[in-house]
Coordinates of C-alpha atoms in Angstrom, one line a residue:
Chain H
P1 CA -5.2 -26.5 -32.1
Q2 CA -8.6 -25.6 -33.6
G3 CA -11.0 -23.0 -32.3
R4 CA -10.3 -19.6 -30.8
L5 CA -7.3 -19.4 -28.6
L6 CA -7.4 -16.7 -25.9
C7 CA -4.2 -15.0 -25.2
G8 CA -4.2 -13.6 -21.8
P9 CA -2.1 -11.2 -19.7
G10 CA 1.6 -11.3 -20.3
L11 CA 1.3 -12.3 -23.9
R12 CA 0.9 -10.2 -27.0
R13 CA 0.1 -11.1 -30.6
S14 CA 2.7 -10.1 -33.2
G15 CA 2.0 -11.2 -36.7
A16 CA 1.4 -14.9 -36.7
G17 CA 3.1 -15.6 -33.4
L18 CA 2.9 -14.7 -29.7
L19 CA 5.4 -12.5 -27.8
V20 CA 5.9 -12.7 -24.1
T21 CA 5.9 -9.4 -22.3
K22 CA 6.2 -10.4 -18.7
C23 CA 8.3 -12.9 -16.8
G24 CA 6.6 -15.8 -15.0
L25 CA 5.1 -19.2 -15.5
L26 CA 3.2 -20.0 -18.6
R27 CA -0.2 -21.4 -17.8
H28 CA -2.7 -23.1 -20.1
R29 CA -6.4 -23.8 -19.7
P30 CA -7.9 -26.2 -22.2
A31 CA -11.5 -25.2 -21.7
G32 CA -13.3 -23.5 -24.6
G33 CA -10.8 -22.9 -27.4
G34 CA -7.9 -22.9 -25.0
A35 CA -6.3 -20.0 -23.1
Y36 CA -2.7 -19.2 -22.5
W37 CA -1.4 -16.6 -20.0
V38 CA 1.7 -15.8 -18.0
D39 CA 1.3 -16.0 -14.3
S40 CA 3.6 -13.2 -13.1
Q41 CA 4.3 -12.0 -9.6
Q42 CA 4.2 -8.3 -9.2
K43 CA 3.2 -5.7 -6.6
R44 CA 2.4 -2.7 -8.8
Y45 CA -1.2 -2.5 -9.8
V46 CA -2.5 -1.2 -13.1
P47 CA -6.2 -0.3 -13.1
V48 CA -8.4 -2.7 -15.2
K49 CA -12.1 -2.2 -15.9
G50 CA -14.3 -4.4 -13.8
D51 CA -11.7 -5.0 -11.0
H52 CA -12.9 -4.7 -7.4
V53 CA -10.4 -2.6 -5.5
I54 CA -10.0 -0.9 -2.1
G55 CA -9.4 2.8 -2.4
I56 CA -8.3 5.4 0.2
V57 CA -10.2 8.7 0.0
T58 CA -7.7 11.5 -0.4
A59 CA -9.8 14.5 -1.3
K60 CA -13.4 15.6 -1.8
A61 CA -13.8 17.9 -4.8
G62 CA -17.3 19.0 -5.1
D63 CA -19.4 16.1 -6.2
V64 CA -16.6 13.7 -6.6
F65 CA -14.2 11.9 -4.3
R66 CA -10.6 11.3 -5.2
L67 CA -9.3 7.9 -4.3
D68 CA -5.9 6.5 -4.1
V69 CA -6.0 3.0 -5.6
G70 CA -2.3 2.4 -6.0
G71 CA -2.2 3.2 -9.7
S72 CA -0.4 6.0 -11.4
E73 CA -3.4 8.3 -11.1
P74 CA -6.0 8.9 -8.4
A75 CA -9.4 7.4 -9.3
S76 CA -12.6 9.5 -9.2
L77 CA -15.8 8.3 -7.5
S78 CA -19.0 10.2 -7.7
Y79 CA -21.0 10.5 -4.5
L80 CA -24.1 9.4 -6.4
A81 CA -22.5 6.0 -7.1
F82 CA -23.5 4.5 -3.8
E83 CA -26.6 2.5 -3.1
G84 CA -29.5 4.6 -2.1
A85 CA -27.7 7.9 -2.7
T86 CA -29.6 10.9 -4.0
K87 CA -28.6 14.5 -4.4
R88 CA -29.8 15.2 -0.9
N89 CA -28.9 11.9 0.7
R90 CA -25.1 12.0 0.5
P91 CA -22.9 9.2 1.8
N92 CA -21.0 10.0 4.9
V93 CA -17.5 9.6 3.4
Q94 CA -14.5 11.5 4.9
V95 CA -11.0 11.9 3.8
G96 CA -9.0 8.9 4.9
D97 CA -11.9 6.5 4.7
L98 CA -11.7 3.2 2.9
V99 CA -14.0 2.4 0.0
Y100 CA -14.5 -0.9 -1.8
G101 CA -15.7 -0.4 -5.4
Q102 CA -15.2 -1.4 -9.0
F103 CA -13.8 0.3 -12.0
V104 CA -16.1 1.4 -14.8
V105 CA -13.5 3.3 -16.8
A106 CA -9.9 2.2 -16.7
N107 CA -7.6 2.7 -19.6
K108 CA -4.2 4.3 -20.2
D109 CA -5.7 7.4 -21.8
M110 CA -8.1 8.5 -19.1
E111 CA -8.3 8.9 -15.4
P112 CA -9.9 5.8 -13.9
E113 CA -13.4 6.1 -12.5
M114 CA -15.0 3.9 -9.9
V115 CA -18.5 3.1 -8.7
C116 CA -19.9 1.4 -5.6
I117 CA -23.0 -0.1 -7.2
D118 CA -23.3 -2.8 -9.8
S119 CA -25.3 -2.6 -13.0
S120 CA -28.6 -3.2 -11.3
G121 CA -28.1 -0.5 -8.8
R122 CA -27.5 -2.7 -5.8
S123 CA -24.3 -2.4 -3.8
S124 CA -23.5 -6.2 -3.6
G125 CA -21.0 -5.8 -0.9
M126 CA -19.3 -2.6 -2.2
G127 CA -19.3 0.8 -0.5
L128 CA -17.7 2.3 2.6
I129 CA -15.6 0.0 4.7
G130 CA -16.3 0.3 8.4
Q131 CA -14.1 1.7 11.1
D132 CA -11.2 0.0 12.7
G133 CA -9.6 -3.0 11.1
F134 CA -6.2 -3.0 9.4
L135 CA -5.2 -2.3 5.8
F136 CA -2.0 -3.7 4.3
K137 CA -0.5 -4.4 1.0
V138 CA 0.5 -7.7 -0.6
S139 CA 1.5 -8.8 -4.1
L140 CA -1.2 -9.3 -6.7
G141 CA -0.4 -12.9 -7.1
L142 CA -1.4 -13.6 -3.5
I143 CA -4.7 -11.8 -4.0
R144 CA -5.5 -13.9 -7.0
K145 CA -4.7 -17.0 -5.0
L146 CA -6.9 -15.9 -2.1
L147 CA -9.8 -15.1 -4.4
A148 CA -9.8 -18.5 -6.0
P149 CA -12.9 -20.5 -5.1
K150 CA -12.4 -22.7 -2.0
C151 CA -9.2 -21.1 -1.0
E152 CA -7.5 -23.3 1.6
I153 CA -5.8 -20.4 3.4
I154 CA -9.1 -18.6 4.1
Q155 CA -10.8 -21.8 5.2
E156 CA -8.0 -22.7 7.6
L157 CA -7.9 -19.1 9.0
S158 CA -11.6 -19.2 9.6
Q159 CA -11.1 -22.1 11.9
L160 CA -9.0 -19.9 14.1
Y161 CA -11.3 -17.0 14.9
P162 CA -14.0 -15.1 13.1
F163 CA -12.9 -12.1 11.1
E164 CA -14.1 -9.8 8.3
L165 CA -11.9 -9.7 5.2
V166 CA -12.0 -7.5 2.1
L167 CA -9.7 -8.3 -0.8
G168 CA -8.9 -5.6 -3.3
M169 CA -7.4 -6.6 -6.7
N170 CA -5.0 -3.7 -6.3
G171 CA -3.0 -5.7 -3.7
R172 CA -4.7 -4.3 -0.6
I173 CA -6.4 -6.4 2.1
W174 CA -8.5 -5.1 4.9
V175 CA -8.9 -7.3 8.0
K176 CA -10.9 -6.9 11.1
A177 CA -11.2 -9.3 14.0
K178 CA -12.6 -9.0 17.5
T179 CA -9.4 -7.8 19.2
V180 CA -6.4 -5.9 17.9
Q181 CA -4.2 -8.9 18.7
Q182 CA -6.2 -11.3 16.6
T183 CA -6.3 -8.8 13.7
L184 CA -2.5 -8.5 13.7
I185 CA -2.1 -12.3 13.9
I186 CA -4.2 -12.7 10.8
V187 CA -2.3 -9.9 9.1
N188 CA 1.0 -11.6 9.7
I189 CA -0.2 -14.9 8.5
L190 CA -1.6 -13.5 5.3
E191 CA 1.6 -11.6 4.6
A192 CA 3.7 -14.7 5.3
C193 CA 1.4 -16.9 3.2
E194 CA 3.1 -15.6 0.1
Y195 CA 6.2 -17.7 0.7
M196 CA 5.1 -20.4 3.0
T197 CA 4.3 -23.9 1.7
A198 CA 1.1 -25.5 2.8
E199 CA 3.0 -27.6 5.3
Q200 CA 4.5 -24.6 7.0
R201 CA 1.2 -22.8 7.1
K202 CA -0.6 -25.7 8.8
Q203 CA 2.2 -25.9 11.3
A204 CA 2.0 -22.2 12.1
L205 CA -1.8 -22.3 12.4
A206 CA -1.6 -25.4 14.6
K207 CA 0.7 -23.6 17.0
L208 CA -1.6 -20.6 17.1
S209 CA -4.8 -22.5 17.8
G210 CA -3.0 -24.5 20.4
N211 CA -2.2 -21.4 22.4
Chain A
Q1 CA 32.1 20.4 -25.4
V2 CA 31.1 18.8 -22.1
W3 CA 29.9 15.5 -20.8
Q4 CA 26.3 15.0 -20.0
I5 CA 25.5 12.4 -17.3
R6 CA 22.1 10.9 -16.7
L7 CA 21.2 8.9 -13.6
D8 CA 18.0 6.7 -13.6
V9 CA 16.8 5.1 -10.4
H10 CA 14.5 2.1 -10.9
L11 CA 12.5 1.1 -7.8
L12 CA 12.0 -2.6 -7.7
N13 CA 10.4 -3.0 -4.3
H14 CA 10.2 -0.9 -1.2
D15 CA 9.1 -0.9 2.4
G16 CA 9.1 2.8 3.0
N17 CA 11.7 5.7 3.0
I18 CA 12.4 5.6 -0.7
T19 CA 14.3 9.0 -0.4
D20 CA 17.1 7.6 1.7
A21 CA 17.6 4.4 -0.3
A22 CA 17.5 6.3 -3.6
S23 CA 20.0 8.9 -2.4
I24 CA 22.5 6.1 -1.4
A25 CA 21.9 4.3 -4.6
G26 CA 22.5 7.4 -6.7
I27 CA 25.7 8.5 -5.0
V28 CA 27.2 5.0 -5.1
A29 CA 26.3 4.7 -8.8
L30 CA 28.0 8.0 -9.5
C31 CA 31.1 7.0 -7.5
H32 CA 31.3 3.7 -9.3
F33 CA 30.9 5.0 -12.8
R34 CA 33.8 5.3 -15.2
R35 CA 33.8 7.6 -18.2
P36 CA 36.0 7.4 -21.3
D37 CA 39.3 9.2 -21.1
V38 CA 39.8 12.3 -23.1
S39 CA 42.9 14.3 -24.1
V40 CA 42.7 17.9 -25.4
Q41 CA 45.5 19.4 -27.6
G42 CA 44.7 22.9 -28.5
E43 CA 41.5 22.6 -30.5
E44 CA 41.7 18.9 -31.0
V45 CA 39.7 16.6 -28.6
T46 CA 40.4 12.9 -28.7
V47 CA 38.1 10.6 -26.9
Y48 CA 39.7 7.2 -26.1
T49 CA 37.6 4.0 -26.2
P50 CA 37.6 1.8 -23.1
E51 CA 40.0 -0.6 -25.0
E52 CA 42.6 2.1 -25.7
R53 CA 42.7 3.7 -22.3
D54 CA 41.1 2.7 -19.0
P55 CA 38.0 4.8 -18.3
V56 CA 38.4 7.4 -15.6
P57 CA 36.1 8.0 -12.5
L58 CA 34.1 11.1 -12.1
S59 CA 35.4 13.7 -9.8
I60 CA 33.1 13.4 -6.8
H61 CA 33.8 16.1 -4.2
H62 CA 31.6 14.8 -1.4
M63 CA 28.9 12.2 -0.8
P64 CA 25.7 13.7 0.5
I65 CA 23.4 11.1 2.1
C66 CA 19.7 11.7 3.0
V67 CA 18.3 10.6 6.4
S68 CA 14.6 10.8 7.1
F69 CA 12.8 11.4 10.4
A70 CA 9.1 10.7 10.9
F71 CA 7.2 12.6 13.7
F72 CA 4.1 11.4 15.5
H73 CA 1.8 13.1 18.0
Q74 CA 3.0 16.7 17.3
G75 CA 6.6 15.9 17.8
T76 CA 6.4 13.7 20.9
Y77 CA 7.7 10.6 19.1
L78 CA 10.5 10.5 16.5
L79 CA 11.4 7.6 14.3
V80 CA 14.5 7.4 12.1
D81 CA 14.2 5.7 8.8
P82 CA 10.4 5.0 8.8
T83 CA 8.9 1.8 7.2
E84 CA 6.0 1.9 4.8
R85 CA 3.3 1.6 7.5
E86 CA 5.0 4.2 9.7
E87 CA 5.1 6.6 6.8
R88 CA 1.5 6.2 6.1
V89 CA 0.4 7.3 9.6
M90 CA 3.1 9.8 10.4
D91 CA 2.2 13.4 11.2
G92 CA 5.3 15.0 9.7
L93 CA 8.6 14.2 7.9
L94 CA 12.0 15.8 8.1
V95 CA 14.7 15.0 5.6
I96 CA 18.3 16.0 6.2
A97 CA 21.0 15.4 3.7
M98 CA 24.6 15.6 5.1
N99 CA 28.0 14.5 4.0
K100 CA 30.7 13.0 6.3
H101 CA 32.3 16.3 7.0
H102 CA 29.1 17.3 8.9
E103 CA 28.0 19.8 6.3
I104 CA 24.3 19.9 5.8
C105 CA 23.4 19.9 2.2
T106 CA 19.6 19.8 2.3
I107 CA 16.9 20.2 4.9
Q108 CA 13.2 19.6 4.0
S109 CA 10.3 19.6 6.4
S110 CA 6.8 18.5 5.4
G111 CA 3.6 17.6 7.1
V112 CA 1.6 19.2 9.9
V113 CA 4.2 19.1 12.7
M114 CA 5.7 22.3 14.2
L115 CA 9.3 21.6 15.0
V116 CA 11.3 23.2 17.8
Q117 CA 14.9 24.3 17.3
D118 CA 16.5 21.8 19.6
Q119 CA 14.5 18.9 17.9
I120 CA 16.1 19.9 14.6
L121 CA 19.6 20.1 16.2
R122 CA 19.1 16.7 17.7
C123 CA 18.0 15.3 14.3
S124 CA 21.1 16.7 12.7
K125 CA 23.3 15.0 15.3
I126 CA 21.6 11.7 14.6
T127 CA 22.1 12.3 10.9
A128 CA 25.8 12.9 11.4
V129 CA 26.2 9.5 13.1
K130 CA 24.2 7.7 10.5
V131 CA 25.9 9.3 7.6
A132 CA 29.3 8.4 9.0
E133 CA 28.2 4.7 9.1
V134 CA 26.7 4.7 5.7
T135 CA 29.7 6.4 4.1
E136 CA 32.0 3.8 5.6
L137 CA 29.8 1.0 4.2
I138 CA 29.9 2.6 0.8
Q139 CA 33.6 2.9 0.8
K140 CA 34.1 -0.7 1.8
A141 CA 31.7 -1.9 -0.9
L142 CA 33.4 0.1 -3.6
E143 CA 36.8 -1.2 -2.5
N144 CA 35.5 -4.8 -2.5
D145 CA 34.2 -4.3 -6.0
Q146 CA 37.4 -2.9 -7.2
K147 CA 39.4 -5.8 -5.7
A148 CA 37.0 -8.3 -7.2
R149 CA 37.4 -6.8 -10.7
K150 CA 41.1 -6.7 -10.5
E151 CA 41.5 -10.3 -9.2
G152 CA 39.0 -11.6 -11.8
G153 CA 36.4 -12.6 -9.3
K154 CA 32.6 -12.3 -9.7
F155 CA 31.1 -8.9 -9.5
G156 CA 28.0 -7.1 -10.6
F157 CA 24.3 -6.9 -9.7
A158 CA 23.4 -10.4 -10.7
E159 CA 26.1 -11.9 -8.5
S160 CA 25.1 -9.9 -5.4
I161 CA 21.6 -11.2 -5.3
P162 CA 21.4 -14.2 -2.9
N163 CA 20.4 -17.3 -4.9
Q164 CA 17.6 -19.7 -4.0
R165 CA 17.0 -17.9 -0.7
I166 CA 13.9 -16.0 0.2
T167 CA 14.8 -12.7 1.9
T168 CA 11.3 -11.1 2.0
F169 CA 9.8 -10.8 5.5
K170 CA 13.1 -11.7 7.1
M171 CA 13.5 -9.5 10.1
E172 CA 16.2 -9.8 12.7
S173 CA 14.5 -10.3 16.0
A174 CA 15.0 -7.2 18.2
A175 CA 16.2 -7.9 21.8
V176 CA 13.5 -7.0 24.3
D177 CA 14.1 -6.3 27.9
T178 CA 12.1 -8.8 29.9
N179 CA 13.2 -7.9 33.4
D180 CA 10.0 -6.5 34.9
V181 CA 7.6 -7.9 32.4
E182 CA 5.6 -10.0 34.9
E183 CA 4.9 -7.1 37.2
Q184 CA 4.1 -4.7 34.3
A185 CA 1.8 -7.3 32.8
G186 CA 0.0 -7.8 36.1
E187 CA -0.5 -4.1 36.5
I188 CA -1.9 -3.7 33.0
I189 CA -4.3 -6.6 33.4
A190 CA -5.5 -5.3 36.7
K191 CA -6.3 -1.9 35.3
A192 CA -7.7 -2.9 32.0
D193 CA -11.4 -3.1 31.1
P194 CA -12.9 -6.6 30.9
P195 CA -12.5 -7.9 27.3
A196 CA -15.4 -7.4 24.9
E197 CA -17.8 -10.3 24.4
V198 CA -16.7 -12.6 21.6
F199 CA -19.4 -13.5 19.1
A200 CA -18.4 -16.7 17.4
N201 CA -21.4 -16.9 15.1
P202 CA -21.3 -14.7 12.1
V203 CA -24.6 -13.7 10.5
L204 CA -24.8 -14.7 6.9
H205 CA -26.6 -12.2 4.7
T206 CA -26.0 -13.5 1.3
P207 CA -23.4 -15.9 -0.1
G208 CA -20.2 -14.0 0.2
T209 CA -21.3 -11.4 2.7
A210 CA -21.3 -12.0 6.4
Q211 CA -21.4 -9.9 9.5
I212 CA -20.0 -10.2 13.0
G213 CA -21.3 -7.9 15.6
E214 CA -22.8 -4.6 14.8
G215 CA -21.0 -1.9 12.9
V216 CA -21.3 1.8 13.4
E217 CA -24.7 3.4 13.2
S218 CA -25.3 4.5 9.7
S219 CA -25.2 8.3 9.6
W220 CA -26.6 9.0 6.1
G221 CA -28.2 12.4 6.5
D222 CA -30.2 14.8 4.6
L223 CA -28.8 18.2 3.7
E224 CA -31.0 19.7 6.5
E225 CA -30.6 18.2 9.9
S226 CA -33.6 16.2 11.1
E227 CA -34.5 15.9 14.7
K228 CA -32.8 13.2 16.7
E229 CA -35.0 10.5 18.0
E230 CA -34.8 10.1 21.7
A231 CA -35.3 6.4 22.0
A232 CA -32.1 5.0 20.4
E233 CA -32.1 1.2 20.3
E234 CA -29.2 -0.3 22.1
E235 CA -27.7 -3.2 20.3
G236 CA -25.9 -6.0 22.0
D237 CA -22.4 -5.6 20.8
S238 CA -22.2 -1.9 19.8
E239 CA -18.8 -0.4 20.1
A240 CA -20.8 2.7 20.2
A241 CA -19.4 4.3 23.4
A242 CA -17.2 6.6 21.4
F243 CA -19.3 7.1 18.3
E244 CA -22.4 9.4 18.3
C245 CA -25.5 7.5 17.2
E246 CA -27.6 9.8 15.1
K247 CA -30.7 8.1 14.1
V248 CA -32.0 9.5 10.9
E249 CA -35.6 9.2 9.9
T250 CA -36.0 7.6 6.6
E251 CA -38.7 8.6 4.2
D252 CA -40.7 5.5 4.6
T253 CA -41.3 5.3 8.3
S254 CA -43.6 7.7 9.9
T255 CA -44.0 7.5 13.7
I256 CA -46.2 9.4 16.0
R257 CA -44.1 11.3 18.4
E258 CA -45.1 13.0 21.5
T259 CA -44.3 16.7 21.1
K260 CA -45.8 19.7 22.6
N261 CA -48.7 21.0 20.7
D262 CA -47.3 24.4 20.0
E263 CA -43.9 23.2 18.6
P264 CA -43.6 22.9 14.9
I265 CA -43.0 19.3 13.9
V266 CA -40.4 18.9 11.2
L267 CA -41.3 15.6 9.7
S268 CA -40.7 15.8 6.0
D269 CA -37.5 16.9 4.3
S270 CA -39.1 19.6 2.3
E271 CA -37.2 22.8 1.6
E272 CA -39.4 25.0 3.6
E273 CA -38.1 26.2 6.9
E274 CA -41.0 25.6 9.1
V275 CA -43.6 23.1 8.5
V276 CA -46.6 23.3 10.9
I277 CA -48.9 20.4 10.9
L278 CA -52.5 21.0 11.9
E279 CA -53.9 18.6 14.4
P280 CA -50.6 16.9 15.2
Q281 CA -52.1 14.0 17.2
E282 CA -53.3 12.2 14.1
L283 CA -51.1 10.3 11.8
P284 CA -49.1 13.0 10.2
R285 CA -49.3 13.3 6.5
K286 CA -46.4 14.2 4.3
T287 CA -46.5 17.8 3.5
R288 CA -44.8 17.6 0.1

């Protein structure tokens, strides 16, 4: 095929051909010059620049917070990297808090660094995640499915009850609904969505909304 | 000349308590392993290949197995074999490694819990029971494997994985005692607070960001404490009963406050300790 072929995650160039480095389904997108990638199911996260992730604050070291993002190393987050933060106006972040941010530096040679503002200085949804709610881990494949535009799962869930949802590309999801019971119901559905077909999901939701 | 053995443990997936699982996997691997046979005649050492002579098992004297205990609420609650979520919120962890002869091989305590002597004794008794069960399971599994290999049946890791069946999220339902449930439920409902109001209409800020209810008061503060404003606005659905609402004056708003004439008014966030504003009844000007 003519044009530039994009070789995505799970594939590697070697000489004139392509080598597969992960197990999974091979997918193809004909748009542009064409792109091939391997859709693999894994739970372990490797920090990638530009990914939005949920981190847990593990330590405050001077001007910098250390966050656990599920990778091999803790990420660092400067306290100035929040919207409206100045040297005297520090964000009120404690150890154990949840933070939603994106990576600016993430490669295998250096410790990953995160920020909670985008390039224009606005927070655009990032920053400290509020109190309460529930954080749990799922596989990376499920996160990508949920982040797809017009995801059915999220639309069907929103018919049940209103809730707040933050999806981190590192496999972490934070949910908060009005009561603890509703929150836990949503958590269980999202976890089970990994292996339920659309039919089973609709049945489960119908049973819940009937109650 | 000696043999050197290396044991690698690869973690494929876990739901907490990796220590226990890895210890069982390690000891089973060592018991299962066979090394090439060797014969020594004076200075001559002959190593036989697996084809010449059957490989020989390692001499394992005993099988230490780890059992982990998670503590909550300063030792009030104790959980054996914690799952991932329980591990994340536990106060302290106690790991005891024991063999089936009730000999303790390792004790390790971590976390912020102070343990009492009889708690540790109780844990070691629980460990003895668990280790006896696990050791029996291991023996049976090793025997089955040996039988399968001798009779030519299927064996190995690939065969022991259930095919075409999803085993994630499969949990056996635990039996729950439902004898007095109705009475208990009635009591709880009678004593409980009325449920919070449910807001069904989220407020849409921008595409992709919505808000239900009100969150906690933002407590961004300057390095110096600024005065608390007395009139705190009460929002409709604040869960604020437990949280302290500290209203912080931002740099933009300047309000006329009624203070006594002789009290210094701290309005700006300048570094000076006392800022006295002359003629305080007028609109105060920033004293930067």
